[in-house]
GROMACS .gro file of C-alpha atoms in nm:
model
  170
    1MET     CA    1  14.293  -8.253   5.020
    2THR     CA    2  14.336  -8.568   4.792
    3SER     CA    3  14.061  -8.443   4.584
    4PHE     CA    4  14.201  -8.100   4.517
    5SER     CA    5  14.575  -8.220   4.418
    6GLY     CA    6  14.379  -8.432   4.172
    7TYR     CA    7  14.334  -8.146   3.979
    8LEU     CA    8  14.618  -7.950   4.028
    9PRO     CA    9  14.783  -8.075   3.695
   10TYR     CA   10  14.464  -7.966   3.541
   11ALA     CA   11  14.486  -7.640   3.675
   12PHE     CA   12  14.829  -7.575   3.601
   13ALA     CA   13  14.756  -7.681   3.217
   14LEU     CA   14  14.461  -7.445   3.223
   15ILE     CA   15  14.705  -7.130   3.364
   16ILE     CA   16  14.941  -7.230   3.101
   17ALA     CA   17  14.678  -7.277   2.777
   18ILE     CA   18  14.486  -6.948   2.822
   19PRO     CA   19  14.769  -6.702   2.798
   20PHE     CA   20  14.885  -6.899   2.461
   21LEU     CA   21  14.505  -6.881   2.335
   22VAL     CA   22  14.446  -6.538   2.392
   23LEU     CA   23  14.789  -6.448   2.197
   24LEU     CA   24  14.694  -6.723   1.937
   25ARG     CA   25  14.357  -6.569   1.883
   26GLN     CA   26  14.566  -6.182   1.881
   27PHE     CA   27  14.783  -6.314   1.618
   28VAL     CA   28  14.492  -6.451   1.386
   29PHE     CA   29  14.307  -6.127   1.401
   30THR     CA   30  14.599  -5.957   1.331
   31TYR     CA   31  14.689  -6.147   1.061
   32ILE     CA   32  14.313  -6.142   0.891
   33LYS     CA   33  14.328  -5.733   0.920
   34LEU     CA   34  14.662  -5.725   0.733
   35LYS     CA   35  14.545  -5.949   0.449
   36GLU     CA   36  14.197  -5.720   0.430
   37GLN     CA   37  14.454  -5.428   0.396
   38GLU     CA   38  14.670  -5.584   0.128
   39ILE     CA   39  14.368  -5.682  -0.074
   40ARG     CA   40  14.242  -5.333  -0.012
   41LEU     CA   41  14.596  -5.187  -0.131
   42LEU     CA   42  14.566  -5.440  -0.432
   43THR     CA   43  14.230  -5.325  -0.539
   44VAL     CA   44  14.335  -4.931  -0.530
   45LYS     CA   45  14.603  -5.012  -0.733
   46SER     CA   46  14.427  -5.202  -0.985
   47ASN     CA   47  14.177  -4.933  -0.983
   48SER     CA   48  14.459  -4.673  -1.031
   49GLY     CA   49  14.561  -4.856  -1.337
   50ASN     CA   50  14.230  -4.868  -1.514
   51LYS     CA   51  14.154  -4.467  -1.418
   52ALA     CA   52  14.498  -4.419  -1.599
   53GLN     CA   53  14.380  -4.572  -1.900
   54SER     CA   54  14.045  -4.405  -1.850
   55TYR     CA   55  14.256  -4.070  -1.874
   56GLU     CA   56  14.486  -4.172  -2.151
   57ARG     CA   57  14.152  -4.261  -2.348
   58MET     CA   58  13.991  -3.935  -2.272
   59THR     CA   59  14.301  -3.735  -2.339
   60LEU     CA   60  14.309  -3.936  -2.687
   61PHE     CA   61  13.972  -3.869  -2.774
   62LEU     CA   62  13.975  -3.467  -2.691
   63GLU     CA   63  14.293  -3.473  -2.891
   64ARG     CA   64  14.136  -3.589  -3.195
   65LEU     CA   65  13.835  -3.347  -3.126
   66LYS     CA   66  14.045  -3.044  -3.211
   67PRO     CA   67  13.972  -2.875  -3.511
   68ALA     CA   68  14.342  -2.934  -3.702
   69ASN     CA   69  14.272  -3.255  -3.656
   70LEU     CA   70  13.941  -3.301  -3.757
   71ILE     CA   71  13.979  -3.121  -4.046
   72GLN     CA   72  14.214  -3.399  -4.229
   73ARG     CA   73  13.970  -3.682  -4.181
   74PHE     CA   74  13.736  -3.682  -4.482
   75ASP     CA   75  13.768  -3.623  -4.855
   76LYS     CA   76  13.857  -3.266  -4.972
   77GLY     CA   77  13.564  -3.331  -5.262
   78LEU     CA   78  13.278  -3.303  -4.997
   79ALA     CA   79  13.052  -3.012  -4.977
   80PRO     CA   80  13.038  -2.819  -4.615
   81HIS     CA   81  12.720  -2.983  -4.496
   82GLU     CA   82  12.836  -3.305  -4.574
   83PHE     CA   83  13.139  -3.274  -4.403
   84ILE     CA   84  12.963  -3.115  -4.106
   85PHE     CA   85  12.751  -3.474  -4.089
   86LEU     CA   86  13.025  -3.681  -4.121
   87THR     CA   87  13.230  -3.536  -3.859
   88GLU     CA   88  12.951  -3.489  -3.607
   89LYS     CA   89  12.863  -3.853  -3.707
   90THR     CA   90  13.235  -3.953  -3.612
   91ILE     CA   91  13.288  -3.767  -3.298
   92ASN     CA   92  12.926  -3.889  -3.151
   93GLU     CA   93  13.059  -4.284  -3.234
   94GLU     CA   94  13.382  -4.186  -3.059
   95PHE     CA   95  13.237  -4.030  -2.740
   96GLU     CA   96  12.986  -4.334  -2.741
   97TYR     CA   97  13.277  -4.575  -2.746
   98ASN     CA   98  13.443  -4.411  -2.450
   99SER     CA   99  13.128  -4.318  -2.252
  100SER     CA  100  13.214  -4.626  -1.998
  101GLN     CA  101  13.533  -4.399  -1.883
  102GLN     CA  102  13.302  -4.175  -1.722
  103LEU     CA  103  13.356  -4.464  -1.408
  104TYR     CA  104  13.683  -4.362  -1.360
  105VAL     CA  105  13.704  -3.987  -1.486
  106THR     CA  106  13.567  -3.731  -1.211
  107LYS     CA  107  13.221  -3.584  -1.238
  108GLY     CA  108  13.379  -3.232  -1.296
  109SER     CA  109  13.625  -3.372  -1.563
  110TRP     CA  110  13.349  -3.587  -1.777
  111ASN     CA  111  13.142  -3.277  -1.765
  112ASN     CA  112  13.431  -3.075  -1.907
  113ILE     CA  113  13.465  -3.348  -2.179
  114VAL     CA  114  13.097  -3.344  -2.255
  115ASP     CA  115  13.133  -2.974  -2.272
  116SER     CA  116  13.422  -2.982  -2.501
  117LYS     CA  117  13.238  -3.217  -2.752
  118ASN     CA  118  12.943  -3.041  -2.758
  119ALA     CA  119  13.113  -2.673  -2.833
  120VAL     CA  120  13.302  -2.829  -3.110
  121ILE     CA  121  13.015  -2.968  -3.265
  122ASP     CA  122  12.814  -2.602  -3.199
  123LEU     CA  123  13.109  -2.415  -3.347
  124LEU     CA  124  13.098  -2.701  -3.699
  125HIS     CA  125  12.714  -2.604  -3.717
  126LYS     CA  126  12.761  -2.183  -3.636
  127THR     CA  127  13.057  -2.179  -3.882
  128TYR     CA  128  12.825  -2.297  -4.143
  129GLU     CA  129  12.553  -2.112  -4.053
  130GLY     CA  130  12.813  -1.774  -4.048
  131LEU     CA  131  12.896  -1.909  -4.409
  132HIS     CA  132  12.554  -1.901  -4.503
  133GLY     CA  133  12.681  -2.235  -4.736
  134ASN     CA  134  12.832  -1.992  -4.962
  135ALA     CA  135  13.172  -2.174  -4.927
  136ASN     CA  136  13.376  -2.448  -5.047
  137LEU     CA  137  13.509  -2.722  -4.787
  138ASP     CA  138  13.809  -2.533  -4.783
  139GLU     CA  139  13.710  -2.216  -4.726
  140PHE     CA  140  13.469  -2.379  -4.442
  141LYS     CA  141  13.812  -2.566  -4.227
  142THR     CA  142  13.943  -2.222  -4.280
  143VAL     CA  143  13.692  -2.042  -4.108
  144PHE     CA  144  13.623  -2.309  -3.875
  145ILE     CA  145  14.001  -2.346  -3.774
  146MET     CA  146  13.989  -1.950  -3.707
  147ASN     CA  147  13.715  -1.921  -3.531
  148TYR     CA  148  13.835  -2.217  -3.262
  149MET     CA  149  14.143  -1.998  -3.241
  150ASN     CA  150  13.942  -1.692  -3.158
  151SER     CA  151  13.767  -1.877  -2.907
  152GLU     CA  152  13.881  -1.993  -2.557
  153ASP     CA  153  14.066  -2.314  -2.610
  154TYR     CA  154  13.858  -2.548  -2.383
  155ILE     CA  155  13.951  -2.852  -2.556
  156SER     CA  156  14.341  -2.784  -2.445
  157ALA     CA  157  14.215  -2.670  -2.058
  158THR     CA  158  14.054  -3.013  -2.041
  159ILE     CA  159  14.330  -3.209  -2.104
  160GLU     CA  160  14.585  -2.957  -1.892
  161ASP     CA  161  14.276  -3.058  -1.599
  162LEU     CA  162  14.313  -3.442  -1.690
  163ARG     CA  163  14.677  -3.426  -1.661
  164ARG     CA  164  14.656  -3.238  -1.297
  165GLU     CA  165  14.411  -3.512  -1.177
  166ILE     CA  166  14.622  -3.820  -1.335
  167LEU     CA  167  14.950  -3.656  -1.112
  168ILE     CA  168  14.707  -3.683  -0.824
  169ILE     CA  169  14.577  -4.034  -0.900
  170ALA     CA  170  14.942  -4.169  -0.998
   0.00000   0.00000   0.00000
């Protein structure tokens, strides 16, 4: 019996230590889980900031793409084909500059942005072809704006889609 009584203090310490160790382990795992959630939340917040900035940049691009803004860009002494060349070059350069924003914009919105860009470029060329090169720049610009106004306002529709999406994100 004496040999068993020598182990009683160790048994008592073990009975006290095991629940303490279980609670400590549970606390550590809960703490780690909360920290992981905090990191995920911070990542989502920083990502939504990038997304908001991307939507702003693409909205600005679309605003610049509107024909009313395009016709004001270059010298009035240009021939219509020179205006078309410079306008198309400017649109493509600005689009390439903003192309990295497709990482943050939904695929549908990106496709709408690309379609809007291509539609404006097509409208430039169709307007020029419709005039058979027999117009000066002011006449070309007037017909260009009228053609845009008579068609569907796809740029404003795309901007409105971007607005709806940013409300969901923010």
